[in-house]
């Protein structure tokens, strides 16, 4: 009776990409009988105490320690060894494989360093029988339990059954499914939705022993073996092995027989049986390719030679442009595109393959198939020759078994493994910090001469990803040269609109043309959404950890701050904002917003929830906060950069990708932001900016089936239309819409402060302010004095060039808006309101309007009910002491964005704040917003919040997970 080591995780095998991956070896010789069917098995799992719980492994929780023999190899084995020793167990012997090419296995290295006895037997049996000297050596250590995290050798049953507690083994599948040597591969090949591992008691069958512990995880659509390994099987497997030993030590380890039903066995996958069969749906082709990535590698015949496919993902988009490539057995040629090789299933759907490997071991990006042999050998400079010799010495230090590192020396065929890749790159980085190499570079150039050629090209900057190409409109203005992108920003590139259309953006200070800007088409919307979807589902962004996401956002905020004068200047000439205000608020608060949400990236958490237990079983319910996907963001023209920041920062912090449409009349700071985001290192497709028509671009975004969330700031009628369009696929929607914010000023206020704050409430940013006080209610006893003081202060305001630092009041945003404001004032006069001041266009070039004051405004008048969105103060008086009366009048509006009250009576102020129907209430201040405070309205002012923690929830979805055990 004999046993050949557990199907486990191996790190010593030669691989062509990524970290060490799980591998499986043949298990037991004959299948043991299971007990019961799947239902009985699941019930047994549920009723076994602590089987699937997360168990504390501190000394306080586990009082008993064991003497252990570790049998196996690899980094996985090394980590299990280290953790078990740290927990206080005594490893009395490590039994591993002999050195390979002069290099010891990682498990052996760790044990030898600690002084633990290490045995390196080439085999445990000969001619089918145990080698007695080997078995005697094993028995001499006196182990109480054998732990086999990963083992490729046949272990005799004399050894398996020898210890007091027997032997436990790690297997990378949810047994009884996928018994055998390639369990993880078959999990992916067969398209399983769940993966996992089992720790079981060794018997004399083929992965059939009783189960001690199981864990499972979801399998993502494009997960590879490496993904499952890195995310779950390796880290959680190590923890579980330690937990299993603790359970055995404390006498609490279950032995649950495996059922017969549902059991599968698949043999080891070898290169000869990994050929791709093309008459399958795209999903099956994808599963076959990723299930064989990286070992043994799915392959097809192209141009008469075997070509192995790596890095596949399902491609849900229109057929891309590319050069046809005939593939033997495929009914339709593949397409070599800029992103890789696109192949087709028999259902017409597509798979994207990123890397190809030829028979000689050379690996290339699939996108370079037709240009793979174009590069000629470089002539090295003296400095580069020195670099080459230093790298040769590094290779020699790693490949100590190789006498001389020749140009033809292959890194992996000479005995290196994936762990040596990391060591080599770190040694090169330590010596040449400017030479930044990635793991994939090694797998693309495994021979020394090829590696040096690649490294030198990197050193020269020749192999850098294409630099961002930007056509600027440059202007010398505000004592500086500002460089302004003017094209659509899609998938990391500035490009013209698909149909070539443009429109002019105008400087409101003088009516001159700033730039001719690309006007995005429906085709551009589709491209941008597809890029955002690809970045979210398959790109680097979707795999990026939260802390790295935050780092990118901090870097972007730093770049925005570095360019704050340029951004403020662009904002000023494009929107008419006074430069000093643009610098402090438009840009300053944008920087603060990105920094605030960058800090949230790694603090987004779910919760555990106590629920009624399904007795006699137990339940654990917890929630996860997940990004939604592709988000469409549509912003207004009053604060172009700040509105972008308020929505985009929360969206990105949550992990989404976005397509943003700036207002048609103010696109320039959004496009400059796109440039800075690329320089900050945001991956392609994460941020896309589409200038153009709201009726065309905004409408198509709101109804696009691949957009899962719309965030909109603008008018109430447009918000209603967006809600209708979003119903096509029930998108999540948040709306910040119109306002008619009431400001109530009582006679017991500090009058001068109320005058100052009241003017800011109306005239801040030329009145183009969503929370502007659309109507002031002034108590009768101070009404006339309040109006007089306001008019006096208006007369002191300087109207003029927004770039002049002494200017108080700049131009309205665009001509049509100015005309609308003049019509608004005419309506007020016609209805009988008293025009106390202003109401006219300023006599100078540009779109300037006088600050305006109306009094004697009755509740039924148009200007009492509708928002001006301009520098128009609308004043109504109310009777002395009539608190409830003025509250009724203030709330008689369909809007509820903001409100304010001025009074020294804090009880009255708090009473009014409770009664006002608005999302924000200011007391003895106004316009005091902060990045940490939620902002949003009630009623027809919309729903959902910008800013603060609440804004994150607008861009997240909550998943509830319940486990029964």
CSV table of N, CA and C in Angstrom, one decimal, residues 247-349:
chain,number,residue,atom,x,y,z
A,247,UNK,N,-6.8,22.3,14.9
A,247,UNK,CA,-8.0,21.5,15.2
A,247,UNK,C,-7.6,20.1,15.6
A,248,UNK,N,-6.6,19.5,15.0
A,248,UNK,CA,-6.2,18.2,15.3
A,248,UNK,C,-5.5,18.2,16.7
A,249,UNK,N,-4.7,19.2,17.0
A,249,UNK,CA,-4.0,19.3,18.3
A,249,UNK,C,-5.0,19.4,19.4
A,250,UNK,N,-6.2,20.1,19.2
A,250,UNK,CA,-7.2,20.2,20.2
A,250,UNK,C,-8.2,19.1,20.2
A,251,UNK,N,-8.1,18.2,19.4
A,251,UNK,CA,-9.0,17.0,19.3
A,251,UNK,C,-10.4,17.4,18.7
A,252,UNK,N,-10.4,18.4,17.9
A,252,UNK,CA,-11.7,18.9,17.4
A,252,UNK,C,-11.8,18.8,15.9
A,253,UNK,N,-10.9,18.1,15.3
A,253,UNK,CA,-10.9,17.9,13.8
A,253,UNK,C,-11.9,16.9,13.3
A,254,UNK,N,-12.8,17.3,12.4
A,254,UNK,CA,-13.8,16.3,11.9
A,254,UNK,C,-13.2,15.4,10.9
A,255,UNK,N,-13.9,14.3,10.7
A,255,UNK,CA,-13.6,13.3,9.6
A,255,UNK,C,-14.9,13.0,8.8
A,256,UNK,N,-15.1,13.8,7.8
A,256,UNK,CA,-16.4,13.7,7.1
A,256,UNK,C,-16.2,12.9,5.8
A,257,UNK,N,-16.8,11.7,5.7
A,257,UNK,CA,-16.6,10.9,4.5
A,257,UNK,C,-17.1,11.6,3.3
A,258,UNK,N,-16.3,11.4,2.2
A,258,UNK,CA,-16.7,12.0,0.9
A,258,UNK,C,-17.9,11.2,0.3
A,259,UNK,N,-18.8,11.9,-0.4
A,259,UNK,CA,-19.9,11.1,-1.0
A,259,UNK,C,-19.4,10.5,-2.4
A,260,UNK,N,-20.1,9.5,-2.9
A,260,UNK,CA,-19.8,9.0,-4.2
A,260,UNK,C,-20.4,9.8,-5.3
A,261,UNK,N,-21.6,10.3,-5.0
A,261,UNK,CA,-22.2,11.1,-6.1
A,261,UNK,C,-21.6,12.5,-6.2
A,262,UNK,N,-21.4,13.0,-7.4
A,262,UNK,CA,-20.8,14.3,-7.6
A,262,UNK,C,-19.3,14.2,-7.8
A,263,UNK,N,-18.8,13.0,-7.6
A,263,UNK,CA,-17.3,12.9,-7.6
A,263,UNK,C,-16.9,12.8,-9.1
A,264,UNK,N,-15.8,13.5,-9.4
A,264,UNK,CA,-15.2,13.5,-10.7
A,264,UNK,C,-13.7,13.3,-10.6
A,265,UNK,N,-13.1,12.6,-11.6
A,265,UNK,CA,-11.7,12.5,-11.7
A,265,UNK,C,-11.2,12.9,-13.1
A,266,UNK,N,-10.2,13.8,-13.2
A,266,UNK,CA,-9.7,14.1,-14.5
A,266,UNK,C,-8.2,13.9,-14.4
A,267,UNK,N,-7.6,13.4,-15.5
A,267,UNK,CA,-6.2,13.1,-15.5
A,267,UNK,C,-5.4,14.4,-15.6
A,268,UNK,N,-4.1,14.2,-15.5
A,268,UNK,CA,-3.2,15.4,-15.6
A,268,UNK,C,-3.2,15.9,-17.1
A,269,UNK,N,-3.2,17.2,-17.2
A,269,UNK,CA,-3.2,17.8,-18.5
A,269,UNK,C,-1.8,17.9,-19.0
A,270,UNK,N,-1.5,17.4,-20.2
A,270,UNK,CA,-0.2,17.5,-20.8
A,270,UNK,C,-0.3,18.3,-22.1
A,271,UNK,N,0.8,18.7,-22.7
A,271,UNK,CA,0.9,19.5,-23.8
A,271,UNK,C,0.2,18.8,-25.0
A,272,UNK,N,0.4,17.6,-25.1
A,272,UNK,CA,-0.1,16.9,-26.3
A,272,UNK,C,-1.7,16.8,-26.4
A,273,UNK,N,-2.3,16.9,-25.2
A,273,UNK,CA,-3.8,16.9,-25.3
A,273,UNK,C,-4.4,18.3,-24.9
A,274,UNK,N,-3.6,19.4,-25.1
A,274,UNK,CA,-4.1,20.7,-24.8
A,274,UNK,C,-4.4,21.5,-26.1
A,275,UNK,N,-4.4,20.8,-27.3
A,275,UNK,CA,-4.8,21.5,-28.5
A,275,UNK,C,-6.2,22.1,-28.4
A,276,UNK,N,-6.4,23.3,-29.0
A,276,UNK,CA,-7.7,23.9,-29.0
A,276,UNK,C,-8.6,23.3,-30.0
A,277,UNK,N,-9.8,22.9,-29.6
A,277,UNK,CA,-10.8,22.5,-30.6
A,277,UNK,C,-11.7,23.7,-30.9
A,278,UNK,N,-11.7,24.2,-32.1
A,278,UNK,CA,-12.3,25.5,-32.4
A,278,UNK,C,-13.8,25.4,-32.6
A,279,UNK,N,-14.4,24.3,-32.7
A,279,UNK,CA,-15.8,24.2,-32.9
A,279,UNK,C,-16.6,24.2,-31.6
A,280,UNK,N,-16.4,25.3,-30.9
A,280,UNK,CA,-17.0,25.5,-29.6
A,280,UNK,C,-17.4,27.0,-29.4
A,281,UNK,N,-18.4,27.3,-28.5
A,281,UNK,CA,-18.7,28.7,-28.2
A,281,UNK,C,-17.5,29.4,-27.7
A,282,UNK,N,-17.5,30.7,-27.8
A,282,UNK,CA,-16.3,31.5,-27.3
A,282,UNK,C,-16.1,31.3,-25.8
A,283,UNK,N,-17.1,31.2,-25.0
A,283,UNK,CA,-16.9,30.9,-23.6
A,283,UNK,C,-16.1,29.7,-23.3
A,284,UNK,N,-16.4,28.6,-24.1
A,284,UNK,CA,-15.7,27.3,-23.9
A,284,UNK,C,-14.2,27.5,-24.4
A,285,UNK,N,-14.0,28.2,-25.5
A,285,UNK,CA,-12.6,28.4,-25.9
A,285,UNK,C,-11.8,29.2,-24.9
A,286,UNK,N,-12.5,30.2,-24.3
A,286,UNK,CA,-11.8,31.0,-23.3
A,286,UNK,C,-11.5,30.1,-22.1
A,287,UNK,N,-12.4,29.3,-21.6
A,287,UNK,CA,-12.2,28.4,-20.5
A,287,UNK,C,-11.1,27.4,-20.7
A,288,UNK,N,-11.0,26.9,-22.0
A,288,UNK,CA,-9.9,26.0,-22.3
A,288,UNK,C,-8.6,26.7,-22.3
A,289,UNK,N,-8.5,27.9,-22.8
A,289,UNK,CA,-7.2,28.6,-22.9
A,289,UNK,C,-6.8,29.0,-21.5
A,290,UNK,N,-7.7,29.6,-20.7
A,290,UNK,CA,-7.3,30.0,-19.3
A,290,UNK,C,-7.0,28.9,-18.4
A,291,UNK,N,-7.7,27.8,-18.7
A,291,UNK,CA,-7.5,26.6,-17.8
A,291,UNK,C,-6.2,25.9,-18.0
A,292,UNK,N,-5.5,26.2,-19.2
A,292,UNK,CA,-4.2,25.7,-19.5
A,292,UNK,C,-3.1,26.7,-19.3
A,293,UNK,N,-3.4,27.9,-18.8
A,293,UNK,CA,-2.5,29.0,-18.7
A,293,UNK,C,-2.0,29.0,-17.2
A,294,UNK,N,-0.7,28.8,-17.0
A,294,UNK,CA,0.4,28.8,-17.9
A,294,UNK,C,0.9,27.4,-18.3
A,295,UNK,N,0.6,26.4,-17.5
A,295,UNK,CA,1.0,25.0,-17.8
A,295,UNK,C,-0.2,24.2,-18.0
A,296,UNK,N,-0.2,23.3,-19.1
A,296,UNK,CA,0.8,23.1,-20.1
A,296,UNK,C,0.7,24.1,-21.3
A,297,UNK,N,-0.4,24.9,-21.3
A,297,UNK,CA,-0.5,25.9,-22.4
A,297,UNK,C,-1.4,25.4,-23.5
A,298,UNK,N,-2.5,26.0,-23.7
A,298,UNK,CA,-3.4,25.6,-24.9
A,298,UNK,C,-2.8,26.1,-26.2
A,299,UNK,N,-2.9,25.3,-27.2
A,299,UNK,CA,-2.1,25.6,-28.4
A,299,UNK,C,-3.0,25.4,-29.7
A,300,UNK,N,-2.5,26.0,-30.8
A,300,UNK,CA,-3.0,25.8,-32.1
A,300,UNK,C,-1.9,25.9,-33.1
A,301,UNK,N,-2.2,25.4,-34.3
A,301,UNK,CA,-1.1,25.5,-35.4
A,301,UNK,C,-1.4,26.7,-36.2
A,302,UNK,N,-0.3,27.5,-36.3
A,302,UNK,CA,-0.4,28.7,-37.1
A,302,UNK,C,0.9,28.8,-38.0
A,303,UNK,N,0.7,28.9,-39.3
A,303,UNK,CA,1.8,29.0,-40.2
A,303,UNK,C,2.7,27.7,-40.0
A,304,UNK,N,2.1,26.6,-39.8
A,304,UNK,CA,2.9,25.3,-39.7
A,304,UNK,C,3.6,25.1,-38.4
A,305,UNK,N,3.5,25.9,-37.4
A,305,UNK,CA,4.1,25.6,-36.1
A,305,UNK,C,3.2,25.8,-35.0
A,306,UNK,N,3.5,25.1,-33.9
A,306,UNK,CA,2.6,25.1,-32.7
A,306,UNK,C,2.8,26.5,-32.0
A,307,UNK,N,1.7,27.1,-31.8
A,307,UNK,CA,1.7,28.4,-31.1
A,307,UNK,C,0.8,28.3,-29.9
A,308,UNK,N,1.4,28.7,-28.7
A,308,UNK,CA,0.6,28.5,-27.4
A,308,UNK,C,0.0,29.9,-27.1
A,309,UNK,N,-1.2,29.8,-26.6
A,309,UNK,CA,-2.0,31.0,-26.3
A,309,UNK,C,-2.0,31.3,-24.8
A,310,UNK,N,-1.8,32.5,-24.4
A,310,UNK,CA,-1.8,32.9,-23.0
A,310,UNK,C,-2.6,34.2,-22.8
A,311,UNK,N,-3.2,34.4,-21.7
A,311,UNK,CA,-3.9,35.7,-21.3
A,311,UNK,C,-5.1,35.9,-22.1
A,312,UNK,N,-6.1,35.0,-22.0
A,312,UNK,CA,-7.4,35.2,-22.7
A,312,UNK,C,-8.4,35.9,-21.9
A,313,UNK,N,-9.3,36.6,-22.6
A,313,UNK,CA,-10.5,37.2,-21.9
A,313,UNK,C,-11.6,37.3,-22.9
A,314,UNK,N,-12.9,37.2,-22.4
A,314,UNK,CA,-14.0,37.3,-23.3
A,314,UNK,C,-14.1,38.8,-23.8
A,315,UNK,N,-14.4,39.0,-25.0
A,315,UNK,CA,-14.4,40.3,-25.6
A,315,UNK,C,-15.9,40.6,-26.0
A,316,UNK,N,-16.5,41.5,-25.3
A,316,UNK,CA,-17.9,41.9,-25.5
A,316,UNK,C,-17.9,43.3,-26.1
A,317,UNK,N,-17.7,43.3,-27.4
A,317,UNK,CA,-17.7,44.6,-28.1
A,317,UNK,C,-17.9,44.4,-29.6
A,318,UNK,N,-17.9,45.4,-30.4
A,318,UNK,CA,-18.0,45.2,-31.8
A,318,UNK,C,-16.7,44.7,-32.3
A,319,UNK,N,-16.7,44.0,-33.5
A,319,UNK,CA,-15.5,43.4,-34.0
A,319,UNK,C,-14.4,44.5,-34.3
A,320,UNK,N,-13.2,44.4,-33.7
A,320,UNK,CA,-12.3,45.5,-33.9
A,320,UNK,C,-11.5,45.4,-35.2
A,321,UNK,N,-10.9,46.4,-35.6
A,321,UNK,CA,-10.1,46.4,-36.8
A,321,UNK,C,-8.8,45.6,-36.5
A,322,UNK,N,-8.3,44.9,-37.6
A,322,UNK,CA,-7.1,44.1,-37.4
A,322,UNK,C,-6.7,43.4,-38.7
A,323,UNK,N,-5.6,42.7,-38.6
A,323,UNK,CA,-5.1,41.9,-39.8
A,323,UNK,C,-5.4,40.5,-39.6
A,324,UNK,N,-6.0,39.9,-40.6
A,324,UNK,CA,-6.4,38.5,-40.5
A,324,UNK,C,-5.3,37.5,-40.3
A,325,UNK,N,-5.5,36.5,-39.5
A,325,UNK,CA,-4.5,35.4,-39.3
A,325,UNK,C,-5.1,34.1,-39.4
A,326,UNK,N,-4.7,33.3,-40.3
A,326,UNK,CA,-5.3,31.9,-40.5
A,326,UNK,C,-4.8,31.0,-39.4
A,327,UNK,N,-5.7,30.3,-38.8
A,327,UNK,CA,-5.4,29.3,-37.7
A,327,UNK,C,-6.0,28.0,-38.1
A,328,UNK,N,-5.2,26.9,-38.1
A,328,UNK,CA,-5.6,25.6,-38.5
A,328,UNK,C,-6.8,25.1,-37.7
A,329,UNK,N,-7.8,24.7,-38.3
A,329,UNK,CA,-9.0,24.1,-37.7
A,329,UNK,C,-10.0,25.2,-37.3
A,330,UNK,N,-9.7,26.4,-37.4
A,330,UNK,CA,-10.7,27.5,-37.1
A,330,UNK,C,-11.5,27.8,-38.4
A,331,UNK,N,-12.8,27.9,-38.3
A,331,UNK,CA,-13.6,28.2,-39.4
A,331,UNK,C,-13.5,29.7,-39.9
A,332,UNK,N,-13.0,30.5,-39.0
A,332,UNK,CA,-12.9,31.9,-39.3
A,332,UNK,C,-11.5,32.4,-38.8
A,333,UNK,N,-10.8,33.2,-39.7
A,333,UNK,CA,-9.5,33.7,-39.3
A,333,UNK,C,-9.5,34.5,-38.0
A,334,UNK,N,-8.5,34.5,-37.3
A,334,UNK,CA,-8.3,35.4,-36.2
A,334,UNK,C,-8.0,36.8,-36.7
A,335,UNK,N,-8.0,37.8,-35.8
A,335,UNK,CA,-7.6,39.2,-36.1
A,335,UNK,C,-6.5,39.6,-35.2
A,336,UNK,N,-5.4,40.0,-35.7
A,336,UNK,CA,-4.3,40.6,-34.9
A,336,UNK,C,-4.7,42.1,-34.8
A,337,UNK,N,-5.0,42.5,-33.6
A,337,UNK,CA,-5.4,43.9,-33.3
A,337,UNK,C,-4.4,44.6,-32.4
A,338,UNK,N,-4.6,45.8,-32.2
A,338,UNK,CA,-3.7,46.6,-31.3
A,338,UNK,C,-3.7,46.1,-29.9
A,339,UNK,N,-4.7,45.3,-29.5
A,339,UNK,CA,-4.8,44.8,-28.1
A,339,UNK,C,-4.5,43.4,-28.0
A,340,UNK,N,-4.3,42.7,-29.1
A,340,UNK,CA,-4.0,41.3,-29.1
A,340,UNK,C,-4.7,40.5,-30.2
A,341,UNK,N,-4.7,39.2,-30.1
A,341,UNK,CA,-5.3,38.3,-31.1
A,341,UNK,C,-6.8,38.0,-30.8
A,342,UNK,N,-7.7,38.4,-31.7
A,342,UNK,CA,-9.1,38.1,-31.5
A,342,UNK,C,-9.4,36.8,-32.2
A,343,UNK,N,-10.0,35.9,-31.5
A,343,UNK,CA,-10.5,34.6,-32.1
A,343,UNK,C,-11.9,34.5,-31.9
A,344,UNK,N,-12.6,33.6,-32.7
A,344,UNK,CA,-14.0,33.6,-32.7
A,344,UNK,C,-14.5,32.2,-32.4
A,345,UNK,N,-15.6,32.1,-31.5
A,345,UNK,CA,-16.2,30.9,-31.3
A,345,UNK,C,-17.3,30.5,-32.3
A,346,UNK,N,-17.8,29.3,-32.3
A,346,UNK,CA,-18.8,29.0,-33.3
A,346,UNK,C,-20.2,29.7,-33.1
A,347,UNK,N,-20.3,30.5,-32.0
A,347,UNK,CA,-21.4,31.3,-31.7
A,347,UNK,C,-21.2,32.8,-32.2
A,348,UNK,N,-20.1,33.0,-32.9
A,348,UNK,CA,-19.8,34.4,-33.4
A,348,UNK,C,-19.2,35.3,-32.3
A,349,UNK,N,-19.2,34.9,-31.1
A,349,UNK,CA,-18.6,35.7,-30.0
A,349,UNK,C,-17.1,35.6,-30.0
